[in-house]
Amino acid sequence: MNQEKPDTNNIFVIKKDSLAGLFENITKAGYEMIGPKLKDGTICLDKITSLDDLPVGITDNQEPAQYRTKQSKSDTSLFSYVVGPHSPKRYVFPPRHQLWQINRVNGDQQIIAQPLPKTKLAFIGIRPCDLAALKITDRVFKGGKYTDAHYTEGRANNFILAVNCVKPGGTCFCTSVGTGPKAKGDFDLCLTEVYSEAEHFFILETGTKLGSKMISGVTTKPASKAKLKQADKLLKAAEKNMGRQLETDNLQQLIYDGANRVNWEEVGLKCLSCTNCTMVCPTCFCTSLEDTTDLRGTTAVRTRVWDSCFNEDYSYMHGGNVRSSSRARYRHWISHKLAGWVDQFGTLGCVGCGRCITWCPVGIDITEEVVSLKKRIATKKAEATAKER
Amino acid sequence: MENVISPTKQSEPHSEMTPRLHTVQSLTHETRDTFTIELTPTDGGKPNRFAPGQFNMLYAFGVGEVPISISGDPDKPDRLIHTIREVGTVTKALAHLRVGSTIGVRGPYGTPWPIDKAKGNDLVIIAGGIGLAPLRPVLYSILSDRRKYGQVVLLYGTRSPSELLFRKELQKWRARFDLEVKITVDRAVDPWQGNVGVVTTLIPRVSFDPDQTTAMLCGPEVMMRFSIMELRKSGIPEENLFVSMERNMKCGCGLCGHCQCGPLFVCQDGPVFPYPQVKKLMNIREM
Ligand SMILES: Cc1cc2nc3c(=O)[nH]c(=O)nc-3n(C[C@H](O)[C@H](O)[C@H](O)COP(=O)(O)OP(=O)(O)OC[C@H]3O[C@@H](n4cnc5c(N)ncnc54)[C@H](O)[C@@H]3O)c2cc1C
Ligand code: SF4
Ligand code: FES
């Protein structure tokens, strides 16, 4: 996808039914569409082929350790929920991915590398936080000295139809980290859904030439000022409706201060090291490698699999684990997200999607942990000054 | 087959995680559990050039891949040399290799020892156990350019006399007038006549000009911490101390996350670090 500046003259209005034409164009252009789909009561990202695959009239309720979707018969809106456990990460950076295999032939060994992905993926209904997350994983996998060829190739062939969030969830805090609720570029097309009992339409913004090409024959109707205003009003309101807030002032310093100065016992006792937070996080990128052989020992396969810093053997070195306690693992995780990432990649590792809060089985809340850390450091400092006196 | 990686196609984008096959030319036992292997690329080309302190990811067929420092001479580029201690799954598989066996090699990765920066200075090299392996290339380089350095001291400690690596070379090095070699063991066993005690006890017994000394340390983290305390006592400034760190590594090239220590990727920002860069981190538990 090209990263051109959105052209404000290219804002259209489109009816729900016309989206079908857009989907057709995307498919005709050779893309496989990945979009939101209701599965087991959860909004997942899955292969979709038409408008009919999208969930209709679904709202979600997200709180720490809680996720529920609700279906309303009278509601015909398409995007009244926010993100589920899946993010585009799983498609550009799959949970399991074969890297290569070695064949033993007459005593010789031959390495056969996995071909680069050929499928062109179109992400449908991607939220601003996940767009930001893709930008971050781009830095991780394409921005350094060594690059991930599979990721790079996959990303080069993406088409993105984003959706702005007018109904933020209970664990969302994208405004705190500046990633939403309105996408600021990095999309080919972007929709804002305006839905009420009286009317239902979408504002459609094009972000790239490819995006403009994709809407040919679908809409040419510029959005009227009144309609634009309606959408803007919803987005403004959304900014005020975030379920959570993250205090970002001096955050990096706070985290580094906290690493050795204060106690992490409380969160360590709660955390189960279940890895859920890292699996649903759209930017967590840790992997491990699996080696397998066939029964005759003539073929060995190497597979890259998602890993988590909460796993027992993640930091294993002969003789023991560097971080054997959950306390140390949680500290490592939050420190990486909110501080280490800034040093490594020049950006926070958190996009405010709230997934780690929703899907943590014990409801550990990253935003609350920051508040608690601040308090612990303040107490520690107060104690130190008291002692000096 | 179109996806077979040929040696000339090493620069192919998807080859970063793909090893280059090497053939074992020799396997020599250094001690009961440590061995040195010499490798040449199976494709007939030369091994990738390296700088002292860098490491490779060595892959044993179907078993796994581990980070191992290069222990050979950077000026002898025909053979790739690694010295490996057998501790677990992969290193055991590597120990069972025979001459002619094939293994996979990716690398070299990581930062080198500051050999050029140390020119003109005295040099204190401190190694514990297998930690001598990544420092051997430093000694090779320095000895081939000996006049460029002041005093050169090697302090080496192992648990017992039977665990000393590179015995023949140690003997040769000890016989040189331009190199001071001191060796100690934690536990003496007959007929050991040398020093007994941890490697830190050797530091006050050698002479160097603290303001003009570069120190390079490799060994268990505790050993490095205590050695640094001792070196600081003798007056070497912090920024002249260099340590090699160890962490679990899966990719070796900044993509898998495993090796992190605070904000550092040990595989890419290290393994060799100027001490001030890791000082705080080394003192935090479970970092
Ligand atoms: C930069 C670097 C350079 C090294 N250089 C040498 C060397 O020159 N010679 C040498 O003998 N050893 C060296 N090591 C240590 C060596 O990598 C481990 O001994 C080896 O990984 C153990 O693997 P294993 O499968 O035999 O052990 P197991 O105990 O079965 O370990 C299982 C897995 O855990 C990981 N692991 C275990 N221990 C370590 C460790 N210490 N460091 C990193 N990952 C580990 C590996 O992925 C390993 O496959 C180095 C380590 C690092 C990080
Ligand atoms: S913070 Fe929550 S989700 Fe993450 S590992 Fe701990 S218990 Fe699991
Ligand atoms: S070993 Fe993979 S990031 Fe360092």
XYZ file of N, CA and C in Angstrom, chain B residues 53-255:
609
model
N 34.455 -11.822 18.722
C 33.333 -11.501 19.599
C 31.992 -11.839 18.968
N 31.975 -11.975 17.640
C 30.713 -12.286 16.963
C 30.370 -13.774 17.104
N 29.118 -14.080 16.848
C 28.686 -15.462 17.003
C 27.877 -15.918 15.793
N 27.718 -17.225 15.688
C 26.862 -17.812 14.660
C 25.729 -18.583 15.311
N 24.662 -18.791 14.569
C 23.623 -19.714 14.998
C 23.945 -21.045 14.323
N 24.194 -22.074 15.148
C 24.545 -23.388 14.601
C 23.337 -24.307 14.697
N 23.014 -24.928 13.582
C 21.819 -25.773 13.499
C 22.198 -27.246 13.350
N 21.686 -28.063 14.266
C 21.881 -29.513 14.160
C 20.630 -30.122 13.544
N 20.793 -30.924 12.548
C 19.692 -31.488 11.751
C 18.516 -31.964 12.617
N 17.392 -31.283 12.461
C 16.160 -31.701 13.120
C 16.118 -31.482 14.622
N 17.198 -31.023 15.215
C 17.254 -30.906 16.676
C 17.054 -29.461 17.126
N 17.765 -28.543 16.515
C 17.619 -27.152 16.918
C 18.843 -26.333 16.594
N 18.790 -25.100 17.052
C 19.799 -24.136 16.664
C 20.239 -23.355 17.902
N 21.529 -23.133 18.069
C 22.019 -22.403 19.248
C 23.075 -21.368 18.868
N 23.132 -20.290 19.682
C 24.159 -19.275 19.435
C 25.504 -19.754 19.962
N 26.530 -19.702 19.136
C 27.869 -20.107 19.558
C 28.872 -19.100 18.984
N 29.735 -18.608 19.848
C 30.736 -17.627 19.425
C 31.751 -18.283 18.507
N 32.382 -17.466 17.706
C 33.431 -17.981 16.829
C 34.733 -17.936 17.616
N 35.444 -19.060 17.641
C 36.644 -19.114 18.477
C 37.925 -19.158 17.648
N 37.783 -19.047 16.327
C 38.954 -19.154 15.462
C 39.655 -17.829 15.219
N 40.618 -17.883 14.304
C 41.447 -16.724 13.992
C 40.833 -15.969 12.811
N 40.481 -14.706 13.002
C 39.848 -13.970 11.904
C 40.758 -13.821 10.683
N 42.052 -13.988 10.884
C 42.972 -13.883 9.747
C 43.179 -15.210 9.028
N 42.526 -16.260 9.515
C 42.580 -17.534 8.790
C 41.167 -17.866 8.330
N 40.756 -17.252 7.243
C 39.343 -17.294 6.869
C 38.890 -18.578 6.176
N 39.794 -19.552 6.028
C 39.383 -20.748 5.296
C 38.490 -21.683 6.097
N 38.670 -21.629 7.409
C 37.867 -22.519 8.235
C 37.134 -21.760 9.317
N 35.925 -22.176 9.544
C 35.133 -21.568 10.605
C 35.303 -22.441 11.840
N 35.696 -21.829 12.956
C 35.999 -22.625 14.147
C 35.117 -22.221 15.329
N 34.531 -23.231 15.950
C 33.696 -23.009 17.131
C 34.121 -23.938 18.247
N 34.065 -23.444 19.470
C 34.353 -24.296 20.621
C 33.103 -24.357 21.480
N 32.651 -25.566 21.742
C 31.304 -25.744 22.287
C 31.321 -26.629 23.529
N 30.597 -26.191 24.546
C 30.436 -27.033 25.724
C 29.093 -27.748 25.629
N 29.161 -29.039 25.907
C 27.980 -29.881 25.803
C 27.162 -29.700 27.071
N 26.011 -29.065 26.949
C 25.194 -28.877 28.147
C 23.771 -29.391 27.988
N 23.271 -29.468 26.781
C 21.868 -29.858 26.604
C 21.620 -30.407 25.216
N 20.360 -30.330 24.818
C 19.902 -31.007 23.603
C 20.748 -30.722 22.360
N 20.843 -29.457 22.014
C 21.487 -29.137 20.734
C 23.004 -29.323 20.817
N 23.589 -28.856 21.914
C 25.049 -28.982 22.016
C 25.458 -30.455 22.078
N 24.599 -31.305 22.642
C 24.895 -32.752 22.642
C 24.870 -33.289 21.220
N 23.858 -32.867 20.464
C 23.771 -33.321 19.077
C 25.006 -32.864 18.306
N 25.462 -31.661 18.567
C 26.652 -31.152 17.871
C 27.888 -31.958 18.280
N 27.911 -32.380 19.555
C 29.058 -33.153 20.041
C 29.150 -34.507 19.347
N 28.008 -34.984 18.867
C 28.010 -36.295 18.209
C 28.257 -36.226 16.713
N 28.605 -35.056 16.237
C 28.916 -34.933 14.808
C 30.185 -35.713 14.492
N 30.320 -36.114 13.240
C 31.562 -36.742 12.809
C 32.145 -35.953 11.652
N 33.394 -36.216 11.364
C 34.004 -35.561 10.212
C 33.165 -35.911 8.986
N 32.824 -34.910 8.214
C 31.982 -35.142 7.042
C 30.515 -34.840 7.288
N 30.099 -34.728 8.552
C 28.692 -34.393 8.843
C 28.386 -32.970 8.384
N 27.092 -32.723 8.204
C 26.672 -31.392 7.760
C 25.907 -30.685 8.870
N 26.187 -29.408 9.066
C 25.352 -28.606 9.966
C 25.017 -27.285 9.283
N 24.039 -26.594 9.838
C 23.642 -25.299 9.282
C 24.288 -24.172 10.069
N 24.654 -23.106 9.374
C 25.284 -21.960 10.026
C 24.603 -20.677 9.543
N 24.185 -19.851 10.477
C 23.709 -18.505 10.127
C 24.559 -17.491 10.863
N 24.933 -16.440 10.209
C 25.697 -15.402 10.889
C 26.834 -14.924 10.007
N 27.813 -14.253 10.540
C 27.942 -13.927 11.968
C 27.056 -12.757 12.373
N 26.671 -12.785 13.647
C 25.836 -11.746 14.216
C 26.546 -11.084 15.401
N 26.024 -9.938 15.781
C 26.438 -9.296 17.024
C 27.613 -8.360 16.887
N 27.865 -7.685 18.002
C 28.927 -6.677 18.049
C 30.265 -7.322 18.404
N 31.374 -6.773 17.889
C 32.691 -7.320 18.188
C 33.363 -6.666 19.401
N 34.428 -7.278 19.855
C 35.253 -6.670 20.897
C 35.952 -5.437 20.304
N 36.215 -4.418 21.119
C 36.774 -3.161 20.597
C 38.290 -3.235 20.411
N 38.714 -4.085 19.517
C 40.147 -4.325 19.365
C 40.887 -3.093 18.843
N 40.261 -2.408 17.901
C 40.931 -1.229 17.345
C 40.992 -0.100 18.364
N 39.882 0.057 19.074
C 39.806 1.120 20.072
C 40.858 0.910 21.158
N 41.210 -0.347 21.387
C 42.145 -0.659 22.475
C 43.601 -0.433 22.078
N 43.830 -0.166 20.801
C 45.212 0.016 20.337
C 45.900 1.125 21.125
N 47.147 0.874 21.497
C 47.887 1.858 22.270
C 47.689 1.700 23.766
N 46.679 0.932 24.123
C 46.382 0.724 25.542
C 46.961 -0.585 26.064
N 47.020 -0.667 27.399
C 47.201 -1.978 28.014
C 45.879 -2.718 27.882
N 45.971 -4.041 27.975
C 44.769 -4.839 27.752
C 44.661 -5.903 28.826
N 43.505 -5.950 29.495
C 43.281 -7.027 30.454
C 42.109 -7.859 29.941
N 42.374 -9.121 29.705
C 41.336 -10.015 29.195
C 40.997 -10.996 30.306
N 39.714 -11.023 30.674
C 39.326 -11.902 31.776
C 38.275 -12.895 31.284
N 38.580 -14.181 31.407
C 37.673 -15.206 30.909
C 37.360 -16.213 32.001
N 36.080 -16.622 32.037
C 35.683 -17.681 32.957
C 35.122 -18.837 32.155
N 35.625 -20.043 32.370
C 35.103 -21.252 31.728
C 35.110 -21.173 30.213
N 33.940 -21.453 29.622
C 33.804 -21.451 28.164
C 33.991 -20.036 27.606
N 33.962 -19.041 28.495
C 34.145 -17.641 28.105
C 35.474 -17.358 27.424
N 36.389 -18.287 27.492
C 37.657 -18.072 26.784
C 37.471 -18.212 25.269
N 36.477 -19.013 24.872
C 36.281 -19.262 23.437
C 36.039 -17.967 22.646
N 35.099 -17.130 23.065
C 34.879 -15.893 22.310
C 36.024 -14.888 22.424
N 36.926 -15.104 23.383
C 38.042 -14.174 23.533
C 39.294 -14.641 22.800
N 39.311 -15.912 22.400
C 40.503 -16.404 21.707
C 40.798 -15.617 20.430
N 39.757 -15.273 19.629
C 40.046 -14.477 18.429
C 40.690 -13.126 18.760
N 40.381 -12.585 19.931
C 41.003 -11.328 20.357
C 42.504 -11.554 20.524
N 42.839 -12.648 21.204
C 44.262 -12.940 21.412
C 44.978 -13.141 20.077
N 44.344 -13.887 19.181
C 44.957 -14.084 17.854
C 45.230 -12.742 17.184
N 44.215 -11.885 17.195
C 44.356 -10.604 16.500
C 45.449 -9.758 17.128
N 45.461 -9.731 18.441
C 46.434 -8.891 19.135
C 47.846 -9.411 18.932
N 48.004 -10.723 19.013
C 49.348 -11.282 18.871
C 49.879 -11.093 17.448
N 48.979 -10.991 16.477
C 49.462 -10.784 15.110
C 49.822 -9.316 14.880
N 49.478 -8.477 15.847
C 49.727 -7.043 15.704
C 50.232 -6.524 17.050
N 51.091 -7.330 17.667
C 51.439 -7.163 19.072
C 51.964 -5.777 19.429
N 52.753 -5.174 18.494
C 53.401 -3.894 18.815
C 52.409 -2.766 19.057
N 51.202 -2.943 18.553
C 50.209 -1.868 18.680
C 49.639 -1.747 20.089
N 49.967 -2.712 20.945
C 49.357 -2.701 22.280
C 50.423 -2.588 23.364
N 50.013 -2.122 24.543
C 50.927 -2.073 25.685
C 51.004 -3.442 26.337
N 50.924 -3.465 27.653
C 50.898 -4.745 28.374
C 49.660 -5.533 27.945
N 49.796 -6.831 27.782
C 48.603 -7.637 27.535
C 48.540 -8.749 28.574
N 47.415 -8.777 29.279
C 47.258 -9.739 30.369
C 46.041 -10.619 30.096
N 46.205 -11.911 30.257
C 45.060 -12.822 30.183
C 44.864 -13.471 31.543
N 43.684 -13.283 32.125
C 43.354 -13.945 33.383
C 42.236 -14.940 33.098
N 42.461 -16.186 33.465
C 41.529 -17.228 33.060
C 41.223 -18.140 34.233
N 39.953 -18.318 34.511
C 39.571 -19.191 35.610
C 38.616 -20.280 35.154
N 38.809 -21.488 35.673
C 37.827 -22.558 35.436
C 37.540 -23.227 36.774
N 36.587 -24.156 36.739
C 36.235 -24.799 37.996
C 37.345 -25.733 38.481
N 37.883 -26.523 37.538
C 38.943 -27.450 37.939
C 39.980 -27.532 36.831
N 41.174 -28.037 37.134
C 42.233 -28.086 36.120
C 41.817 -28.848 34.863
N 40.962 -29.870 35.024
C 40.597 -30.659 33.846
C 39.695 -29.874 32.893
N 39.214 -28.731 33.338
C 38.309 -27.976 32.477
C 38.991 -26.851 31.705
N 40.300 -26.809 31.779
C 41.017 -25.773 31.033
C 40.928 -26.031 29.535
N 40.553 -24.984 28.803
C 40.463 -25.108 27.341
C 41.795 -24.761 26.702
N 41.972 -25.172 25.483
C 43.117 -24.746 24.656
C 44.448 -24.888 25.395
N 44.681 -26.068 25.998
C 45.866 -26.250 26.852
C 47.175 -25.956 26.123
N 47.299 -26.504 24.912
C 48.559 -26.308 24.191
C 48.826 -24.833 23.931
N 47.763 -24.143 23.516
C 47.933 -22.721 23.240
C 48.243 -21.941 24.506
N 47.566 -22.311 25.591
C 47.839 -21.620 26.858
C 49.317 -21.745 27.217
N 49.824 -22.966 26.998
C 51.241 -23.173 27.299
C 52.130 -22.274 26.447
N 51.798 -22.237 25.158
C 52.597 -21.380 24.259
C 52.504 -19.917 24.676
N 51.295 -19.494 24.984
C 51.102 -18.094 25.363
C 51.845 -17.765 26.658
N 51.848 -18.727 27.581
C 52.538 -18.482 28.866
C 54.034 -18.324 28.668
N 54.529 -18.989 27.624
C 55.972 -18.930 27.394
C 56.401 -17.613 26.751
N 55.450 -16.833 26.292
C 55.817 -15.579 25.619
C 56.167 -14.498 26.630
N 57.124 -13.671 26.258
C 57.501 -12.582 27.159
C 56.578 -11.378 27.017
N 55.866 -11.351 25.893
C 55.027 -10.171 25.670
C 53.565 -10.421 26.049
N 53.338 -11.430 26.851
C 51.969 -11.751 27.254
C 52.014 -12.304 28.675
N 51.178 -11.747 29.532
C 51.147 -12.273 30.894
C 49.884 -13.124 31.040
N 50.079 -14.391 31.313
C 48.933 -15.289 31.421
C 48.847 -15.801 32.848
N 47.714 -15.614 33.495
C 47.530 -16.174 34.833
C 46.259 -17.017 34.843
N 46.415 -18.192 35.431
C 45.310 -19.139 35.417
C 44.978 -19.540 36.848
N 43.692 -19.698 37.103
C 43.309 -20.152 38.438
C 42.155 -21.148 38.317
N 42.031 -22.002 39.306
C 40.908 -22.951 39.316
C 40.187 -22.830 40.654
N 38.880 -23.121 40.622
C 38.113 -23.046 41.875
C 38.527 -24.152 42.836
N 38.703 -25.347 42.276
C 39.071 -26.502 43.100
C 40.308 -27.150 42.499
N 41.342 -27.303 43.306
C 42.561 -27.929 42.791
C 42.458 -29.440 42.923
N 43.052 -30.135 41.983
C 43.141 -31.597 42.036
C 44.595 -31.895 41.690
N 45.201 -32.879 42.342
C 46.600 -33.198 42.019
C 46.757 -33.478 40.542
N 47.778 -33.147 39.876
C 48.978 -32.493 40.386
C 48.978 -30.968 40.184
N 47.853 -30.318 40.317
C 47.770 -28.867 40.076
C 48.646 -28.083 41.066
N 49.530 -27.274 40.514
C 50.442 -26.496 41.347
C 50.122 -25.005 41.277
N 49.140 -24.685 40.447
C 48.884 -23.262 40.176
C 47.968 -22.613 41.197
N 47.389 -21.474 40.777
C 46.526 -20.695 41.669
C 45.208 -21.410 41.930
N 44.707 -21.210 43.125
C 43.385 -21.718 43.463
C 42.555 -20.524 43.940
N 41.332 -20.459 43.462
C 40.458 -19.345 43.858
C 39.791 -18.761 42.634
N 38.844 -17.840 42.874
C 38.121 -17.265 41.737
C 39.017 -16.290 40.981
N 38.616 -16.015 39.749
C 39.469 -15.257 38.840
C 39.732 -13.826 39.344
N 38.787 -13.318 40.142
C 38.950 -11.944 40.647
C 40.209 -11.796 41.507
N 40.621 -12.888 42.157
C 41.795 -12.800 43.039
C 43.073 -12.537 42.254
N 43.021 -12.756 40.930
C 44.228 -12.537 40.121
C 44.425 -11.060 39.780
N 43.338 -10.317 39.808
C 43.403 -8.937 39.304
C 44.428 -8.061 40.040
N 44.451 -8.086 41.388
C 45.431 -7.216 42.059
C 46.871 -7.660 41.808
N 47.059 -8.844 41.224
C 48.417 -9.367 41.091
C 49.057 -9.098 39.740
N 48.341 -8.381 38.881
C 48.971 -8.050 37.601
C 49.077 -6.536 37.478
N 50.026 -6.105 36.645
C 50.226 -4.661 36.565
C 49.745 -4.130 35.221
N 49.100 -2.999 35.280
C 48.666 -2.296 34.066
C 48.453 -0.853 34.455
N 48.426 0.005 33.458
C 48.235 1.423 33.729
C 46.732 1.710 33.679
N 46.095 1.859 34.826
C 44.624 1.899 34.867
C 43.994 2.927 33.930
N 44.644 4.084 33.765
C 44.047 5.105 32.904
C 44.098 4.724 31.435
N 45.026 3.827 31.112
C 45.274 3.479 29.708
C 44.999 2.002 29.467
N 44.003 1.466 30.176
C 43.756 0.036 30.029
C 42.355 -0.232 29.507
N 42.254 -1.165 28.593
C 40.951 -1.651 28.156
C 40.791 -3.053 28.718
N 39.639 -3.329 29.313
C 39.411 -4.681 29.833
C 38.255 -5.332 29.088
N 38.415 -6.616 28.772
C 37.360 -7.366 28.086
C 37.032 -8.588 28.929
N 35.744 -8.748 29.239
C 35.350 -9.827 30.143
C 34.305 -10.729 29.520
N 34.489 -12.034 29.694
C 33.460 -12.964 29.237
C 33.413 -14.158 30.176
N 32.225 -14.412 30.693
C 32.045 -15.531 31.613
C 30.699 -15.380 32.281
N 30.425 -16.174 33.306
C 29.144 -16.052 34.008
C 28.952 -14.618 34.534
N 27.685 -14.169 34.592
C 27.426 -12.783 34.977
C 27.979 -12.434 36.356
N 27.880 -13.357 37.307
C 28.432 -13.058 38.645
C 29.931 -12.822 38.577
N 30.610 -13.677 37.817
C 32.057 -13.529 37.685
C 32.402 -12.161 37.096
N 31.614 -11.740 36.097
C 31.899 -10.442 35.481
C 31.622 -9.311 36.466
N 30.522 -9.437 37.230
C 30.202 -8.389 38.203
C 31.323 -8.203 39.214
N 31.814 -9.321 39.777
C 32.869 -9.210 40.789
C 34.199 -8.750 40.184
N 34.473 -9.206 38.983
C 35.714 -8.763 38.337
C 35.679 -7.257 38.094
N 34.493 -6.773 37.701
C 34.375 -5.337 37.438
C 34.606 -4.540 38.717
N 34.071 -5.035 39.827
C 34.302 -4.348 41.104
C 35.798 -4.235 41.376
N 36.494 -5.335 41.140
C 37.933 -5.378 41.382
C 38.674 -4.438 40.420
N 38.292 -4.467 39.154
C 38.944 -3.604 38.158
C 38.706 -2.130 38.480
N 37.509 -1.826 38.946
C 37.193 -0.438 39.300
C 38.057 0.008 40.466
N 38.270 -0.928 41.422
C 39.126 -0.610 42.570
C 40.517 -0.224 42.104
N 40.979 -0.905 41.067
C 42.336 -0.603 40.613
C 42.369 0.645 39.739
N 41.199 1.215 39.491
C 41.178 2.534 38.870
C 40.867 2.588 37.384
N 40.490 1.478 36.773
C 40.124 1.542 35.350
C 38.778 2.244 35.204
N 38.692 3.249 34.335
C 37.394 3.912 34.170
C 36.356 2.970 33.559
N 35.112 3.195 33.962
C 34.013 2.326 33.525
C 33.921 2.166 32.019
N 34.152 3.280 31.308
C 33.948 3.216 29.855
C 35.030 2.398 29.144
N 36.049 1.973 29.870
C 37.063 1.110 29.254
C 36.819 -0.366 29.521
N 35.686 -0.653 30.148
C 35.354 -2.051 30.443
C 34.337 -2.564 29.425
N 34.543 -3.759 28.934
C 33.633 -4.365 27.951
C 33.249 -5.764 28.399
N 31.952 -6.056 28.310
C 31.491 -7.368 28.754
C 30.699 -8.044 27.635
N 30.710 -9.374 27.643
C 29.892 -10.106 26.685
C 28.733 -10.735 27.446
N 27.507 -10.402 27.026
C 26.312 -10.871 27.734
C 25.724 -12.091 27.036
N 24.951 -12.832 27.810
C 24.338 -14.035 27.270
C 22.845 -14.021 27.560
N 22.048 -14.363 26.587
C 20.608 -14.518 26.767
C 20.134 -15.614 25.831
N 18.946 -16.141 26.122
C 18.352 -17.099 25.196
C 18.188 -16.413 23.834
N 18.575 -17.113 22.777
C 18.471 -16.524 21.442
C 17.842 -17.509 20.467
N 16.868 -17.033 19.735
C 16.252 -17.897 18.730
C 16.616 -17.457 17.319
N 16.720 -16.142 17.098
C 16.980 -15.701 15.725
C 18.394 -15.158 15.561
N 18.898 -14.498 16.582
C 20.248 -13.931 16.498
C 20.297 -12.601 15.771
N 19.154 -12.144 15.230
C 19.219 -10.955 14.389
C 18.078 -9.975 14.657
N 17.659 -9.878 15.905
C 16.727 -8.813 16.284
C 15.289 -9.011 15.864
N 14.888 -10.218 15.543
C 13.525 -10.417 15.055
C 12.629 -11.229 15.996
